[in-house]
Backbone as a chain_set.jsonl record, in Angstrom:
{"seq": "ADFEYAERSWYTGAVATKGKIFCSEPYISKSNGTLCVTYSIALYNARNEFLGITACDLLLTKLEEAVEGIKFSANSKIHVLDGDGRYLTHKDTSYVLEKNYFDETHLDKKKYNAKTYLDGVQKAFVKNGHFFSVRKIENSSWFVVVEGPISDFSGQLAKPFYMMIVI", "coords": {"N": [[30.892, 26.989, 27.104], [32.345, 23.805, 26.924], [31.91, 21.916, 28.797], [30.906, 20.768, 32.076], [31.438, 22.861, 34.924], [30.653, 22.385, 37.319], [31.695, 19.764, 37.631], [34.104, 20.18, 37.672], [37.763, 19.818, 39.33], [39.025, 22.151, 40.293], [36.471, 23.522, 41.207], [34.919, 21.803, 42.712], [36.968, 21.44, 44.77], [37.085, 23.973, 45.668], [34.302, 24.286, 46.79], [34.83, 22.227, 48.982], [36.508, 22.956, 50.566], [35.495, 25.036, 51.983], [35.406, 28.384, 51.701], [37.617, 28.3, 51.967], [41.023, 29.428, 50.264], [41.433, 27.165, 47.802], [43.734, 25.208, 45.802], [44.004, 23.763, 42.308], [45.465, 20.326, 41.628], [48.209, 20.215, 38.441], [47.404, 20.504, 35.352], [46.885, 20.281, 32.091], [45.191, 22.813, 30.104], [42.35, 22.892, 28.651], [41.795, 24.844, 26.988], [43.906, 26.434, 26.049], [46.205, 24.951, 25.734], [47.896, 24.7, 27.359], [50.524, 23.771, 30.423], [48.702, 24.185, 33.496], [47.963, 25.475, 36.775], [44.993, 26.041, 38.637], [43.884, 28.58, 40.494], [40.998, 29.14, 43.362], [38.003, 29.783, 44.973], [35.158, 29.595, 47.331], [32.278, 31.7, 47.517], [30.449, 33.257, 49.817], [27.514, 34.723, 51.061], [26.342, 37.048, 53.488], [25.062, 35.488, 55.053], [25.732, 33.314, 54.981], [25.223, 31.71, 52.501], [25.549, 29.901, 49.874], [27.187, 31.254, 47.367], [28.802, 31.201, 44.782], [31.383, 30.299, 42.711], [34.603, 32.043, 42.671], [37.329, 31.779, 40.204], [40.703, 31.532, 39.193], [43.257, 30.993, 36.855], [46.739, 29.878, 36.677], [48.996, 30.105, 34.576], [51.513, 27.738, 34.088], [53.977, 28.365, 32.306], [56.261, 29.18, 31.953], [57.764, 27.99, 33.565], [58.919, 25.391, 33.114], [61.157, 26.403, 31.254], [62.607, 28.164, 33.275], [63.14, 26.145, 35.241], [65.292, 24.515, 33.433], [67.205, 25.992, 32.903], [68.72, 25.902, 35.343], [71.398, 24.391, 36.159], [73.303, 21.709, 38.027], [75.18, 20.325, 37.554], [77.465, 19.075, 34.419], [75.988, 17.386, 33.007], [73.788, 16.56, 34.351], [70.312, 16.246, 35.464], [67.114, 18.03, 36.18], [64.099, 18.292, 37.43], [60.733, 19.209, 37.783], [58.14, 17.716, 40.069], [54.966, 16.3, 39.955], [52.856, 14.555, 42.653], [52.947, 11.952, 42.127], [54.697, 11.689, 40.361], [55.012, 11.986, 37.891], [55.971, 13.775, 35.511], [56.018, 16.939, 35.655], [57.841, 19.625, 34.435], [59.843, 19.237, 31.189], [62.572, 19.133, 29.14], [61.06, 17.699, 26.578], [58.248, 18.516, 25.711], [55.795, 16.772, 25.459], [56.18, 15.044, 27.786], [54.925, 16.502, 29.921], [52.823, 15.956, 32.409], [52.607, 13.293, 31.023], [54.335, 11.135, 31.385], [56.191, 9.408, 33.685], [58.677, 9.982, 36.014], [59.484, 7.951, 37.455], [60.196, 5.736, 35.495], [61.879, 6.096, 33.935], [64.333, 7.058, 35.449], [67.825, 6.553, 36.957], [67.563, 5.659, 39.196], [67.372, 2.665, 42.01], [64.882, 0.993, 41.301], [63.785, -1.046, 42.691], [63.814, -0.723, 45.301], [62.867, 2.432, 45.439], [60.157, 4.181, 44.572], [57.481, 6.068, 43.667], [55.95, 6.82, 46.115], [58.123, 5.955, 48.051], [60.254, 8.216, 47.366], [58.793, 9.572, 47.194], [58.522, 11.375, 49.329], [58.149, 13.302, 51.254], [60.668, 13.741, 52.428], [63.602, 15.182, 52.403], [66.213, 14.035, 50.429], [69.72, 13.045, 49.503], [71.868, 11.78, 47.785], [74.554, 9.327, 46.438], [74.971, 6.87, 44.369], [75.544, 3.652, 42.687], [77.266, 5.046, 40.421], [75.456, 7.441, 39.914], [74.419, 10.992, 41.207], [71.632, 12.094, 43.71], [68.89, 13.573, 44.495], [66.342, 14.955, 46.173], [63.669, 17.288, 46.971], [60.729, 18.399, 48.676], [58.779, 20.96, 47.38], [58.089, 23.647, 49.083], [54.166, 24.182, 50.417], [53.089, 23.039, 48.635], [52.128, 20.26, 46.435], [54.225, 19.187, 44.739], [57.529, 18.126, 43.685], [60.893, 18.84, 43.857], [63.819, 17.36, 41.362], [66.85, 16.07, 41.008], [69.284, 14.62, 39.312], [72.385, 12.786, 38.141], [75.367, 11.534, 36.314], [77.941, 10.692, 38.466], [80.144, 11.074, 37.416], [80.686, 13.705, 36.387], [82.002, 14.948, 37.987], [84.986, 15.386, 39.168], [88.711, 14.395, 40.145], [90.168, 17.121, 41.823], [88.035, 18.135, 42.456], [86.173, 16.293, 42.939], [86.079, 15.04, 45.902], [85.27, 16.928, 47.605], [82.818, 17.158, 46.835], [81.444, 14.729, 47.749], [81.585, 15.242, 49.991], [79.909, 16.958, 50.337], [77.522, 15.64, 49.918], [77.103, 13.927, 51.795], [76.642, 15.114, 54.036]], "CA": [[31.902, 26.456, 27.461], [31.772, 22.665, 26.499], [32.578, 21.016, 29.857], [30.53, 21.315, 33.301], [32.08, 23.352, 35.275], [30.588, 21.668, 38.782], [32.804, 18.807, 37.813], [35.855, 19.964, 38.067], [38.589, 19.899, 40.97], [38.878, 23.491, 40.97], [35.029, 23.603, 41.265], [34.391, 20.376, 43.845], [37.789, 21.672, 45.85], [36.929, 25.393, 46.334], [33.341, 23.85, 47.741], [35.206, 21.403, 49.671], [37.071, 23.505, 51.968], [34.324, 26.181, 52.459], [35.82, 29.647, 52.146], [39.719, 28.508, 51.897], [41.528, 29.304, 48.84], [42.116, 25.879, 46.896], [44.949, 25.521, 44.37], [44.283, 22.616, 41.725], [46.351, 19.968, 41.005], [48.593, 20.766, 36.934], [47.062, 20.016, 34.481], [46.841, 20.894, 30.611], [44.179, 23.838, 29.784], [41.495, 22.225, 27.298], [41.069, 26.362, 26.514], [45.027, 27.099, 25.653], [46.47, 23.532, 25.624], [49.4, 25.133, 28.849], [50.378, 23.69, 32.021], [48.373, 25.467, 34.47], [47.006, 25.381, 37.821], [43.746, 26.905, 38.882], [42.804, 28.907, 42.444], [39.83, 29.224, 43.566], [37.66, 29.685, 46.391], [34.071, 29.384, 46.969], [31.952, 32.873, 47.682], [29.246, 33.339, 50.71], [26.525, 35.872, 51.523], [26.289, 37.081, 55.094], [23.86, 34.283, 55.735], [26.504, 32.102, 54.895], [24.667, 31.478, 51.827], [26.991, 29.785, 48.474], [27.051, 32.228, 46.28], [29.229, 30.387, 43.692], [33.215, 30.325, 42.472], [35.373, 32.756, 41.622], [38.636, 31.257, 40.177], [41.809, 32.101, 38.24], [44.225, 30.119, 36.272], [47.998, 30.705, 36.791], [49.629, 29.454, 33.62], [53.127, 27.572, 34.506], [54.462, 28.614, 30.518], [57.613, 29.373, 32.138], [58.49, 26.617, 34.706], [60.179, 24.578, 32.4], [62.366, 27.553, 31.071], [63.162, 28.453, 34.352], [64.195, 24.663, 35.412], [66.216, 24.246, 32.786], [68.527, 26.885, 33.665], [69.37, 25.478, 36.733], [72.446, 23.529, 35.934], [73.933, 21.542, 39.142], [76.358, 20.01, 36.401], [77.422, 19.114, 32.942], [75.542, 16.032, 32.253], [72.653, 16.707, 35.753], [68.732, 16.634, 34.482], [66.247, 18.7, 37.027], [62.749, 18.293, 36.965], [59.579, 19.313, 38.809], [57.361, 16.298, 39.66], [53.771, 15.918, 41.037], [53.262, 13.66, 43.738], [52.967, 10.478, 41.674], [56.084, 11.192, 39.632], [54.432, 12.529, 36.696], [56.641, 15.267, 34.811], [55.656, 19.095, 35.634], [58.526, 20.106, 33.573], [60.811, 18.538, 30.897], [62.171, 19.675, 27.797], [60.33, 17.177, 25.832], [56.591, 18.978, 26.547], [55.012, 15.51, 25.17], [56.686, 13.906, 28.874], [54.724, 16.921, 31.047], [51.774, 14.764, 33.178], [52.13, 12.083, 30.529], [55.56, 9.861, 31.572], [56.6, 9.481, 34.849], [60.221, 10.009, 36.196], [60.149, 6.19, 37.693], [60.101, 4.862, 34.768], [63.032, 6.22, 33.321], [65.586, 7.42, 36.024], [68.716, 5.187, 37.255], [67.068, 5.07, 40.982], [66.837, 1.549, 42.364], [63.52, 0.742, 41.27], [63.147, -2.25, 43.565], [63.813, 0.735, 46.63], [62.224, 3.811, 45.08], [58.784, 4.434, 43.923], [57.023, 7.514, 44.391], [55.415, 6.963, 47.454], [59.269, 6.018, 49.191], [61.477, 8.722, 47.047], [58.656, 11.84, 47.14], [57.772, 10.692, 50.568], [58.525, 14.945, 51.93], [61.921, 13.692, 53.384], [64.551, 15.372, 51.493], [67.529, 12.754, 50.194], [70.372, 13.657, 48.227], [72.874, 10.137, 47.839], [75.159, 8.722, 45.341], [74.304, 5.124, 44.379], [75.598, 3.629, 41.088], [77.822, 6.072, 39.616], [74.883, 8.586, 40.106], [73.687, 11.348, 42.328], [70.162, 12.055, 43.344], [68.498, 14.52, 45.141], [64.642, 15.253, 45.876], [63.363, 18.172, 48.152], [59.228, 18.804, 48.404], [58.693, 22.647, 47.2], [57.043, 23.997, 49.819], [53.108, 24.633, 50.346], [52.652, 22.182, 46.973], [52.37, 18.639, 46.653], [55.356, 18.994, 43.714], [58.981, 17.736, 44.149], [62.471, 18.975, 42.989], [64.846, 15.929, 41.786], [68.347, 16.038, 40.212], [70.236, 13.417, 38.914], [73.287, 13.33, 36.896], [76.365, 10.797, 36.654], [79.125, 11.46, 39.183], [81.583, 11.38, 36.729], [80.826, 15.034, 36.266], [82.938, 15.805, 39.206], [86.43, 14.456, 38.78], [89.68, 15.223, 40.551], [89.832, 17.842, 43.496], [86.027, 18.479, 42.927], [85.29, 14.879, 43.53], [85.994, 14.892, 47.154], [83.607, 18.065, 48.149], [80.976, 17.058, 46.28], [80.686, 13.563, 47.933], [81.159, 15.466, 51.304], [78.486, 18.043, 50.222], [76.472, 14.596, 49.169], [76.742, 13.125, 53.11], [76.405, 16.191, 55.017]], "C": [[31.623, 24.978, 26.92], [32.035, 21.659, 27.183], [31.328, 21.624, 31.112], [31.439, 21.613, 34.207], [32.098, 22.788, 37.418], [31.615, 20.462, 38.624], [34.081, 18.994, 37.514], [36.514, 20.1, 38.82], [38.549, 21.315, 41.217], [38.016, 23.94, 41.716], [34.652, 23.566, 42.606], [35.592, 21.021, 45.144], [37.624, 23.061, 46.642], [35.589, 25.048, 47.437], [33.897, 23.493, 48.953], [36.058, 22.279, 50.921], [36.741, 25.439, 52.194], [35.166, 27.592, 52.854], [37.393, 29.654, 52.102], [40.098, 28.698, 50.44], [42.19, 27.563, 48.636], [42.921, 26.038, 45.597], [44.684, 23.611, 43.814], [45.53, 21.84, 41.678], [46.775, 20.777, 39.606], [47.619, 19.893, 36.446], [46.91, 21.136, 33.113], [45.508, 21.729, 30.202], [43.466, 23.104, 28.35], [41.457, 24.055, 26.628], [42.36, 26.705, 25.378], [45.916, 25.685, 25.221], [47.697, 23.704, 26.793], [49.016, 24.251, 30.008], [49.689, 24.58, 32.801], [47.762, 24.847, 35.521], [45.527, 26.267, 38.099], [43.77, 27.352, 40.347], [41.809, 29.12, 42.44], [39.264, 28.958, 44.859], [35.713, 29.632, 46.337], [33.49, 30.891, 48.027], [30.797, 32.314, 48.668], [28.726, 34.451, 51.002], [26.968, 36.241, 53.129], [25.721, 36.006, 56.031], [24.47, 33.28, 55.327], [25.816, 30.861, 53.982], [25.677, 30.947, 50.27], [26.287, 30.552, 47.74], [27.364, 31.292, 44.623], [30.734, 30.305, 43.601], [33.515, 31.436, 42.149], [36.955, 31.536, 41.358], [39.459, 32.154, 39.311], [43.372, 31.36, 37.935], [45.524, 30.988, 36.437], [48.587, 29.835, 35.365], [51.452, 28.959, 33.766], [53.975, 26.951, 33.108], [55.866, 28.539, 30.645], [58.607, 28.51, 32.459], [59.537, 25.831, 34.599], [61.694, 25.423, 32.232], [63.409, 28.03, 32.017], [63.861, 27.327, 35.151], [65.106, 24.621, 34.48], [67.373, 25.157, 32.475], [69.023, 26.992, 34.65], [70.797, 24.345, 36.252], [73.441, 23.048, 37.291], [75.549, 20.935, 38.422], [76.151, 19.392, 35.108], [76.197, 18.213, 32.439], [73.889, 16.348, 33.089], [71.065, 16.593, 34.437], [68.211, 17.225, 36.315], [65.09, 18.531, 36.665], [62.119, 18.793, 38.362], [58.206, 18.055, 38.603], [56.132, 16.506, 40.558], [53.965, 14.864, 42.167], [53.359, 12.39, 43.506], [53.953, 10.172, 40.817], [55.911, 11.673, 38.013], [55.762, 13.466, 36.628], [55.883, 16.667, 34.857], [56.593, 19.848, 34.741], [59.283, 18.945, 32.733], [60.761, 18.886, 29.368], [61.681, 19.033, 26.665], [58.794, 17.807, 26.345], [55.782, 17.819, 26.22], [55.251, 14.786, 27.017], [55.571, 14.657, 29.559], [53.264, 16.361, 31.036], [51.094, 13.408, 32.196], [53.104, 10.958, 30.984], [56.219, 10.386, 32.427], [57.959, 9.184, 35.13], [60.444, 8.476, 35.927], [60.211, 5.299, 36.747], [61.316, 5.003, 33.486], [64.587, 6.753, 34.095], [66.549, 6.572, 36.878], [68.507, 5.494, 38.442], [67.061, 3.637, 40.77], [65.721, 1.426, 42.485], [63.057, -0.162, 42.025], [62.973, -1.275, 44.491], [62.753, 1.772, 46.469], [61.347, 3.755, 44.505], [58.78, 6.053, 44.064], [56.485, 7.602, 45.46], [56.822, 6.977, 48.494], [60.379, 6.843, 48.595], [60.619, 9.97, 47.309], [57.628, 11.244, 48.229], [57.34, 12.26, 51.571], [59.633, 15.125, 52.803], [62.675, 14.06, 52.268], [65.575, 14.683, 51.805], [68.08, 13.313, 49.22], [71.514, 12.21, 48.941], [73.851, 10.196, 46.812], [75.093, 7.227, 45.416], [74.874, 5.028, 42.93], [76.196, 4.439, 40.446], [76.889, 7.489, 39.642], [74.993, 9.179, 41.244], [72.746, 11.696, 41.87], [70.021, 12.81, 44.45], [66.835, 14.913, 44.846], [64.523, 16.431, 47.339], [61.941, 18.58, 47.577], [59.639, 20.324, 47.973], [57.275, 22.607, 48.399], [55.724, 24.164, 49.909], [52.958, 24.112, 48.609], [52.535, 20.596, 47.333], [53.697, 18.46, 44.842], [56.605, 18.891, 44.479], [59.881, 18.652, 43.241], [62.945, 17.761, 42.787], [65.417, 16.346, 40.827], [68.748, 14.522, 40.435], [70.975, 13.594, 38.103], [74.628, 12.039, 37.142], [77.406, 11.932, 37.492], [80.604, 11.396, 38.63], [81.491, 12.477, 36.135], [81.575, 15.938, 36.883], [84.125, 14.598, 39.19], [87.354, 15.111, 39.555], [89.398, 15.937, 41.697], [88.458, 18.072, 43.968], [85.139, 16.939, 43.575], [85.037, 14.781, 45.371], [84.793, 15.768, 47.984], [82.889, 17.801, 48.031], [80.37, 15.645, 46.96], [80.386, 13.692, 49.596], [80.174, 16.432, 51.271], [77.399, 16.857, 50.529], [75.838, 14.126, 50.814], [76.314, 14.128, 53.978], [75.098, 16.393, 54.875]], "O": [[30.515, 24.898, 26.389], [32.356, 20.585, 26.673], [30.913, 22.782, 31.043], [32.313, 20.775, 34.43], [32.951, 22.806, 38.306], [32.362, 20.243, 39.578], [34.95, 18.188, 37.181], [35.92, 20.837, 39.606], [38.076, 21.725, 42.277], [38.276, 24.615, 42.712], [34.279, 24.432, 43.398], [35.207, 21.087, 46.312], [37.904, 23.274, 47.822], [35.65, 25.376, 48.622], [33.656, 24.158, 49.96], [36.023, 21.98, 52.114], [37.377, 26.47, 52.415], [35.515, 27.874, 54.001], [38.174, 30.603, 52.169], [39.486, 28.133, 49.534], [43.132, 27.012, 49.206], [42.751, 26.803, 44.648], [44.963, 22.594, 44.449], [46.606, 22.438, 41.68], [46.122, 21.782, 39.324], [47.14, 18.869, 36.934], [46.847, 22.365, 33.128], [44.605, 20.939, 29.926], [44.031, 22.873, 27.282], [40.883, 24.157, 25.544], [42.15, 27.097, 24.23], [46.211, 25.655, 24.026], [48.39, 22.715, 27.032], [47.909, 23.988, 30.478], [50.047, 25.757, 32.813], [47.094, 23.825, 35.367], [45.332, 27.276, 37.421], [43.681, 26.549, 41.275], [41.374, 29.396, 41.322], [39.737, 28.195, 45.701], [35.127, 29.639, 45.255], [34.082, 31.176, 49.067], [30.261, 31.221, 48.486], [29.529, 35.35, 51.252], [27.859, 35.669, 53.757], [25.855, 35.759, 57.229], [23.839, 32.225, 55.254], [25.746, 29.667, 54.276], [26.439, 31.755, 49.738], [25.079, 30.553, 47.504], [26.591, 30.912, 43.744], [31.293, 30.236, 44.695], [32.805, 32.014, 41.326], [37.423, 30.74, 42.172], [39.093, 33.219, 38.814], [44.331, 31.27, 38.701], [45.6, 32.216, 36.394], [48.403, 28.622, 35.466], [52.402, 29.718, 33.574], [54.409, 25.83, 32.844], [56.621, 28.032, 29.815], [59.728, 28.272, 32.009], [60.518, 25.558, 35.292], [62.799, 25.252, 32.748], [64.601, 28.25, 31.802], [64.971, 27.492, 35.657], [66.174, 24.762, 35.076], [68.35, 24.855, 31.79], [69.715, 27.945, 35.009], [70.37, 23.202, 36.084], [74.298, 23.852, 37.658], [76.695, 21.156, 38.811], [75.034, 19.162, 34.646], [75.562, 18.516, 31.429], [72.883, 16.347, 32.379], [70.911, 16.774, 33.229], [68.784, 16.91, 37.358], [64.894, 18.604, 35.452], [62.593, 18.826, 39.497], [57.591, 17.662, 37.612], [56.244, 16.838, 41.738], [55.058, 14.415, 42.513], [53.763, 11.614, 44.372], [54.255, 9.04, 40.441], [56.799, 11.62, 37.162], [56.431, 13.79, 37.61], [55.257, 17.209, 33.946], [56.075, 20.837, 34.223], [59.435, 17.844, 33.263], [59.809, 18.962, 28.592], [61.791, 19.678, 25.622], [58.339, 17.44, 27.428], [54.757, 17.875, 26.899], [54.374, 14.011, 27.399], [54.82, 13.816, 30.053], [52.583, 16.274, 30.014], [50.032, 12.79, 32.271], [52.652, 9.813, 30.954], [56.796, 11.469, 32.327], [58.48, 8.215, 34.578], [61.035, 7.866, 35.035], [60.281, 4.103, 37.029], [61.54, 4.294, 32.505], [65.67, 6.828, 33.514], [65.956, 5.778, 37.608], [69.591, 5.681, 38.996], [66.818, 3.195, 39.647], [65.213, 1.648, 43.585], [61.831, -0.201, 42.133], [61.814, -0.867, 44.55], [61.861, 1.931, 47.302], [61.564, 3.088, 43.493], [59.616, 6.894, 44.395], [56.525, 8.745, 45.916], [56.851, 7.697, 49.492], [61.504, 6.544, 48.996], [61.094, 11.078, 47.559], [56.475, 10.825, 48.125], [56.432, 12.295, 52.4], [59.807, 16.033, 53.615], [62.545, 13.441, 51.212], [66.0, 14.539, 52.952], [67.535, 13.908, 48.29], [71.777, 11.863, 50.092], [73.958, 11.294, 46.265], [75.162, 6.55, 46.442], [74.789, 5.938, 42.105], [75.477, 4.757, 39.498], [77.453, 8.561, 39.424], [75.43, 8.607, 42.243], [72.439, 11.816, 40.684], [70.866, 12.795, 45.345], [66.263, 15.099, 43.772], [65.144, 16.363, 48.4], [61.787, 18.987, 46.425], [60.752, 20.778, 48.24], [56.207, 22.011, 48.539], [55.658, 24.675, 48.791], [52.752, 24.838, 47.636], [52.842, 19.998, 48.364], [53.686, 17.481, 44.096], [56.802, 19.379, 45.592], [59.585, 19.079, 42.125], [62.742, 16.913, 43.655], [64.882, 16.903, 39.868], [68.595, 13.67, 41.31], [70.707, 14.392, 37.205], [74.759, 11.668, 38.308], [77.632, 13.138, 37.387], [81.714, 11.573, 39.131], [82.223, 12.525, 35.146], [81.823, 17.121, 36.646], [84.076, 13.368, 39.199], [87.133, 16.296, 39.807], [88.557, 15.563, 42.514], [87.906, 18.168, 45.064], [84.135, 16.671, 44.236], [83.974, 14.498, 45.923], [83.838, 15.42, 48.677], [81.962, 17.954, 48.827], [79.181, 15.348, 46.849], [79.649, 13.024, 50.32], [79.592, 16.696, 52.323], [76.479, 17.087, 51.314], [74.649, 13.991, 51.1], [75.436, 13.777, 54.766], [74.528, 17.248, 55.555]]}, "num_chains": 1, "name": "protein.A"}
């Protein structure tokens, strides 16, 4: 390989967690160009001497396909983000890990940023003609965000929708 293993986060993270499974932040694999995470663990012998690291890459190639198949309304958008707001899923794959949700959202940018919106507290609300929702994915540092125009809901559907957002 043309890189130093000991400098990779999956290696340093496994060493730091001392025998517990470590999961890296998502990254684009240098070997195949796909989004992945690495699970790794430091190995020790019976005398508690460090032997090395074992690791396994989990390719996230189907994540966008799974997320894209979820439609809350006709014009809604759903994405998976990392804790900084970078896209982990987007129909335009050039956005993955390169562009930030908060540069494009209809959210009030004076009130919401990655720190205030992706704080681990589930949120759902309607503001300025759009609905918004965010929820942390359990046992990860990732978030699912949904947003779309409230105009997708009209007539008889609008009242229950507003009630659902308030609840």
